[in-house]
PDB file of N, CA and C in Angstrom:
ATOM      1  N   MET A1400       0.844  -1.183   0.000  1.00 45.00           N
ATOM      2  CA  MET A1400       0.000   0.000   0.000  1.00 45.00           C
ATOM      3  C   MET A1400       0.884   1.239   0.000  1.00 45.00           C
ATOM      4  N   GLU A1401       0.656   2.134  -0.922  1.00 47.00           N
ATOM      5  CA  GLU A1401       1.475   3.329  -1.057  1.00 47.00           C
ATOM      6  C   GLU A1401       1.175   4.317   0.071  1.00 47.00           C
ATOM      7  N   GLU A1402       2.199   5.033   0.473  1.00 48.00           N
ATOM      8  CA  GLU A1402       2.017   6.108   1.444  1.00 48.00           C
ATOM      9  C   GLU A1402       1.443   7.304   0.696  1.00 48.00           C
ATOM     10  N   ASP A1403       0.369   7.870   1.192  1.00 48.00           N
ATOM     11  CA  ASP A1403      -0.180   9.077   0.592  1.00 48.00           C
ATOM     12  C   ASP A1403      -0.434  10.110   1.681  1.00 48.00           C
ATOM     13  N   GLY A1404      -0.918  11.274   1.300  1.00 46.00           N
ATOM     14  CA  GLY A1404      -1.128  12.351   2.256  1.00 46.00           C
ATOM     15  C   GLY A1404      -2.025  11.961   3.417  1.00 46.00           C
ATOM     16  N   GLU A1405      -3.036  11.159   3.149  1.00 47.00           N
ATOM     17  CA  GLU A1405      -3.977  10.766   4.191  1.00 47.00           C
ATOM     18  C   GLU A1405      -3.285   9.927   5.259  1.00 47.00           C
ATOM     19  N   TRP A1406      -2.474   8.971   4.816  1.00 45.00           N
ATOM     20  CA  TRP A1406      -1.830   8.056   5.770  1.00 45.00           C
ATOM     21  C   TRP A1406      -0.600   8.665   6.427  1.00 45.00           C
ATOM     22  N   THR A1407       0.075   9.590   5.779  1.00 46.00           N
ATOM     23  CA  THR A1407       1.322  10.127   6.325  1.00 46.00           C
ATOM     24  C   THR A1407       1.109  11.392   7.154  1.00 46.00           C
ATOM     25  N   GLU A1408      -0.144  11.785   7.349  1.00 46.00           N
ATOM     26  CA  GLU A1408      -0.422  12.920   8.226  1.00 46.00           C
ATOM     27  C   GLU A1408       0.232  12.665   9.583  1.00 46.00           C
ATOM     28  N   LYS A1409       0.914  13.670  10.116  1.00 48.00           N
ATOM     29  CA  LYS A1409       1.665  13.461  11.353  1.00 48.00           C
ATOM     30  C   LYS A1409       0.722  13.219  12.526  1.00 48.00           C
ATOM     31  N   ARG A1410       0.991  12.159  13.244  1.00 55.00           N
ATOM     32  CA  ARG A1410       0.258  11.823  14.460  1.00 55.00           C
ATOM     33  C   ARG A1410       1.287  11.495  15.524  1.00 55.00           C
ATOM     34  N   SER A1411       0.952  11.704  16.772  1.00 57.00           N
ATOM     35  CA  SER A1411       1.876  11.341  17.839  1.00 57.00           C
ATOM     36  C   SER A1411       1.150  10.486  18.862  1.00 57.00           C
ATOM     37  N   ALA A1412       1.890   9.562  19.434  1.00 59.00           N
ATOM     38  CA  ALA A1412       1.346   8.686  20.461  1.00 59.00           C
ATOM     39  C   ALA A1412       2.175   8.876  21.720  1.00 59.00           C
ATOM     40  N   GLU A1413       1.511   8.961  22.841  1.00 62.00           N
ATOM     41  CA  GLU A1413       2.213   9.055  24.115  1.00 62.00           C
ATOM     42  C   GLU A1413       2.791   7.690  24.475  1.00 62.00           C
ATOM     43  N   GLU A1414       3.736   7.677  25.412  1.00 64.00           N
ATOM     44  CA  GLU A1414       4.366   6.429  25.857  1.00 64.00           C
ATOM     45  C   GLU A1414       3.300   5.400  26.231  1.00 64.00           C
ATOM     46  N   GLY A1415       3.419   4.213  25.658  1.00 64.00           N
ATOM     47  CA  GLY A1415       2.500   3.122  25.974  1.00 64.00           C
ATOM     48  C   GLY A1415       1.154   3.209  25.275  1.00 64.00           C
ATOM     49  N   GLU A1416       0.977   4.192  24.409  1.00 70.00           N
ATOM     50  CA  GLU A1416      -0.300   4.412  23.741  1.00 70.00           C
ATOM     51  C   GLU A1416      -0.247   3.888  22.306  1.00 70.00           C
ATOM     52  N   ILE A1417      -1.349   3.374  21.832  1.00 69.00           N
ATOM     53  CA  ILE A1417      -1.466   2.911  20.449  1.00 69.00           C
ATOM     54  C   ILE A1417      -2.567   3.733  19.779  1.00 69.00           C
ATOM     55  N   LEU A1418      -2.263   4.272  18.613  1.00 69.00           N
ATOM     56  CA  LEU A1418      -3.268   5.016  17.855  1.00 69.00           C
ATOM     57  C   LEU A1418      -3.813   4.141  16.735  1.00 69.00           C
ATOM     58  N   ILE A1419      -5.109   4.178  16.552  1.00 69.00           N
ATOM     59  CA  ILE A1419      -5.747   3.522  15.419  1.00 69.00           C
ATOM     60  C   ILE A1419      -6.295   4.638  14.529  1.00 69.00           C
ATOM     61  N   ILE A1420      -5.773   4.729  13.314  1.00 68.00           N
ATOM     62  CA  ILE A1420      -6.179   5.778  12.382  1.00 68.00           C
ATOM     63  C   ILE A1420      -7.013   5.133  11.278  1.00 68.00           C
ATOM     64  N   VAL A1421      -8.253   5.544  11.166  1.00 67.00           N
ATOM     65  CA  VAL A1421      -9.171   4.939  10.202  1.00 67.00           C
ATOM     66  C   VAL A1421      -9.111   5.700   8.885  1.00 67.00           C
ATOM     67  N   GLY A1422      -9.006   4.968   7.768  1.00 64.00           N
ATOM     68  CA  GLY A1422      -9.004   5.603   6.450  1.00 64.00           C
ATOM     69  C   GLY A1422     -10.302   6.354   6.222  1.00 64.00           C
ATOM     70  N   GLU A1423     -10.183   7.573   5.708  1.00 60.00           N
ATOM     71  CA  GLU A1423     -11.352   8.423   5.531  1.00 60.00           C
ATOM     72  C   GLU A1423     -11.836   8.482   4.086  1.00 60.00           C
ATOM     73  N   ASP A1424     -10.983   8.115   3.144  1.00 61.00           N
ATOM     74  CA  ASP A1424     -11.379   8.125   1.739  1.00 61.00           C
ATOM     75  C   ASP A1424     -12.111   6.831   1.399  1.00 61.00           C
ATOM     76  N   GLU A1425     -12.938   6.873   0.350  1.00 62.00           N
ATOM     77  CA  GLU A1425     -13.664   5.680  -0.072  1.00 62.00           C
ATOM     78  C   GLU A1425     -12.716   4.539  -0.399  1.00 62.00           C
ATOM     79  N   GLU A1426     -11.587   4.854  -1.054  1.00 66.00           N
ATOM     80  CA  GLU A1426     -10.644   3.805  -1.433  1.00 66.00           C
ATOM     81  C   GLU A1426      -9.935   3.211  -0.214  1.00 66.00           C
ATOM     82  N   ASP A1427      -9.951   3.930   0.905  1.00 61.00           N
ATOM     83  CA  ASP A1427      -9.332   3.446   2.137  1.00 61.00           C
ATOM     84  C   ASP A1427     -10.338   2.748   3.041  1.00 61.00           C
ATOM     85  N   GLU A1428     -11.597   2.679   2.625  1.00 65.00           N
ATOM     86  CA  GLU A1428     -12.636   2.117   3.474  1.00 65.00           C
ATOM     87  C   GLU A1428     -12.273   0.700   3.906  1.00 65.00           C
ATOM     88  N   GLY A1429     -12.423   0.432   5.176  1.00 68.00           N
ATOM     89  CA  GLY A1429     -12.106  -0.887   5.710  1.00 68.00           C
ATOM     90  C   GLY A1429     -10.691  -1.001   6.251  1.00 68.00           C
ATOM     91  N   TRP A1430      -9.821  -0.033   5.929  1.00 73.00           N
ATOM     92  CA  TRP A1430      -8.443  -0.040   6.413  1.00 73.00           C
ATOM     93  C   TRP A1430      -8.324   0.802   7.670  1.00 73.00           C
ATOM     94  N   MET A1431      -7.499   0.328   8.608  1.00 73.00           N
ATOM     95  CA  MET A1431      -7.128   1.121   9.767  1.00 73.00           C
ATOM     96  C   MET A1431      -5.619   1.065   9.887  1.00 73.00           C
ATOM     97  N   ARG A1432      -5.001   2.159  10.303  1.00 74.00           N
ATOM     98  CA  ARG A1432      -3.554   2.195  10.480  1.00 74.00           C
ATOM     99  C   ARG A1432      -3.244   2.150  11.971  1.00 74.00           C
ATOM    100  N   VAL A1433      -2.225   1.393  12.327  1.00 74.00           N
ATOM    101  CA  VAL A1433      -1.829   1.243  13.720  1.00 74.00           C
ATOM    102  C   VAL A1433      -0.482   1.934  13.915  1.00 74.00           C
ATOM    103  N   LEU A1434      -0.414   2.845  14.879  1.00 71.00           N
ATOM    104  CA  LEU A1434       0.814   3.588  15.151  1.00 71.00           C
ATOM    105  C   LEU A1434       1.106   3.545  16.639  1.00 71.00           C
ATOM    106  N   SER A1435       2.297   3.102  16.998  1.00 69.00           N
ATOM    107  CA  SER A1435       2.679   3.080  18.410  1.00 69.00           C
ATOM    108  C   SER A1435       3.623   4.226  18.710  1.00 69.00           C
ATOM    109  N   CYS A1436       3.894   4.454  19.980  1.00 68.00           N
ATOM    110  CA  CYS A1436       4.792   5.538  20.378  1.00 68.00           C
ATOM    111  C   CYS A1436       6.212   5.300  19.881  1.00 68.00           C
ATOM    112  N   LYS A1437       6.554   4.064  19.513  1.00 67.00           N
ATOM    113  CA  LYS A1437       7.887   3.754  19.004  1.00 67.00           C
ATOM    114  C   LYS A1437       7.944   3.814  17.480  1.00 67.00           C
ATOM    115  N   GLY A1438       6.845   4.168  16.834  1.00 67.00           N
ATOM    116  CA  GLY A1438       6.841   4.324  15.389  1.00 67.00           C
ATOM    117  C   GLY A1438       6.526   3.054  14.622  1.00 67.00           C
ATOM    118  N   ASP A1439       6.192   1.972  15.308  1.00 65.00           N
ATOM    119  CA  ASP A1439       5.830   0.748  14.602  1.00 65.00           C
ATOM    120  C   ASP A1439       4.480   0.946  13.934  1.00 65.00           C
ATOM    121  N   VAL A1440       4.382   0.462  12.728  1.00 68.00           N
ATOM    122  CA  VAL A1440       3.158   0.678  11.974  1.00 68.00           C
ATOM    123  C   VAL A1440       2.661  -0.636  11.398  1.00 68.00           C
ATOM    124  N   GLY A1441       1.352  -0.765  11.327  1.00 75.00           N
ATOM    125  CA  GLY A1441       0.735  -1.910  10.680  1.00 75.00           C
ATOM    126  C   GLY A1441      -0.605  -1.457  10.134  1.00 75.00           C
ATOM    127  N   TYR A1442      -1.179  -2.283   9.308  1.00 74.00           N
ATOM    128  CA  TYR A1442      -2.490  -1.981   8.768  1.00 74.00           C
ATOM    129  C   TYR A1442      -3.444  -3.106   9.143  1.00 74.00           C
ATOM    130  N   ILE A1443      -4.646  -2.731   9.547  1.00 74.00           N
ATOM    131  CA  ILE A1443      -5.680  -3.713   9.841  1.00 74.00           C
ATOM    132  C   ILE A1443      -6.734  -3.600   8.746  1.00 74.00           C
ATOM    133  N   TRP A1444      -7.075  -4.723   8.153  1.00 72.00           N
ATOM    134  CA  TRP A1444      -8.148  -4.747   7.162  1.00 72.00           C
ATOM    135  C   TRP A1444      -9.030  -5.946   7.446  1.00 72.00           C
ATOM    136  N   ARG A1445     -10.311  -5.671   7.684  1.00 70.00           N
ATOM    137  CA  ARG A1445     -11.279  -6.718   8.013  1.00 70.00           C
ATOM    138  C   ARG A1445     -10.782  -7.608   9.149  1.00 70.00           C
ATOM    139  N   GLY A1446     -10.199  -6.967  10.162  1.00 71.00           N
ATOM    140  CA  GLY A1446      -9.781  -7.694  11.353  1.00 71.00           C
ATOM    141  C   GLY A1446      -8.439  -8.391  11.262  1.00 71.00           C
ATOM    142  N   ARG A1447      -7.716  -8.248  10.140  1.00 74.00           N
ATOM    143  CA  ARG A1447      -6.401  -8.882   9.980  1.00 74.00           C
ATOM    144  C   ARG A1447      -5.316  -7.819   9.921  1.00 74.00           C
ATOM    145  N   LEU A1448      -4.169  -8.097  10.572  1.00 70.00           N
ATOM    146  CA  LEU A1448      -3.053  -7.156  10.604  1.00 70.00           C
ATOM    147  C   LEU A1448      -2.082  -7.450   9.474  1.00 70.00           C
ATOM    148  N   PHE A1449      -1.690  -6.420   8.742  1.00 69.00           N
ATOM    149  CA  PHE A1449      -0.759  -6.547   7.625  1.00 69.00           C
ATOM    150  C   PHE A1449       0.393  -5.557   7.771  1.00 69.00           C
ATOM    151  N   SER A1450       1.526  -5.879   7.175  1.00 62.00           N
ATOM    152  CA  SER A1450       2.634  -4.953   6.941  1.00 62.00           C
ATOM    153  C   SER A1450       3.139  -4.231   8.185  1.00 62.00           C
ATOM    154  N   ALA A1451       3.314  -4.947   9.283  1.00 55.00           N
ATOM    155  CA  ALA A1451       3.899  -4.303  10.458  1.00 55.00           C
ATOM    156  C   ALA A1451       5.366  -4.005  10.153  1.00 55.00           C
ATOM    157  N   ARG A1452       5.778  -2.761  10.358  1.00 53.00           N
ATOM    158  CA  ARG A1452       7.152  -2.351  10.064  1.00 53.00           C
ATOM    159  C   ARG A1452       7.431  -1.032  10.759  1.00 53.00           C
ATOM    160  N   ARG A1453       8.676  -0.616  10.716  1.00 44.00           N
ATOM    161  CA  ARG A1453       9.050   0.675  11.295  1.00 44.00           C
ATOM    162  C   ARG A1453       8.594   1.805  10.369  1.00 44.00           C
ATOM    163  N   LEU A1454       8.091   2.882  10.942  1.00 42.00           N
ATOM    164  CA  LEU A1454       7.729   4.055  10.152  1.00 42.00           C
ATOM    165  C   LEU A1454       8.970   4.667   9.523  1.00 42.00           C
ATOM    166  N   ASP A1455      10.013   4.824  10.324  1.00 46.00           N
ATOM    167  CA  ASP A1455      11.270   5.383   9.833  1.00 46.00           C
ATOM    168  C   ASP A1455      12.282   4.260   9.746  1.00 46.00           C
ATOM    169  N   GLU A1456      12.387   3.644   8.574  1.00 46.00           N
ATOM    170  CA  GLU A1456      13.243   2.470   8.414  1.00 46.00           C
ATOM    171  C   GLU A1456      14.721   2.832   8.338  1.00 46.00           C
ATOM    172  N   THR A1457      15.035   4.118   8.222  1.00 43.00           N
ATOM    173  CA  THR A1457      16.439   4.524   8.126  1.00 43.00           C
ATOM    174  C   THR A1457      17.071   4.754   9.497  1.00 43.00           C
ATOM    175  N   GLY A1458      16.266   4.874  10.540  1.00 40.00           N
ATOM    176  CA  GLY A1458      16.841   5.194  11.840  1.00 40.00           C
ATOM    177  C   GLY A1458      16.321   4.320  12.843  1.00 40.00           C
TER     178      GLY A1458
END
């Protein structure tokens, strides 16, 4: 899944907090983005987790 403006909008999570960001566009319907305070990211679609990885893979 490509990174676009909707998904790359800056969000911050406090220590120990997990953010669930729901896709707002029609093409994103059914997708949720998972962001932790450590920058780990994954996508949930229809209850399944996909593509867990670091947000900043260079650091």
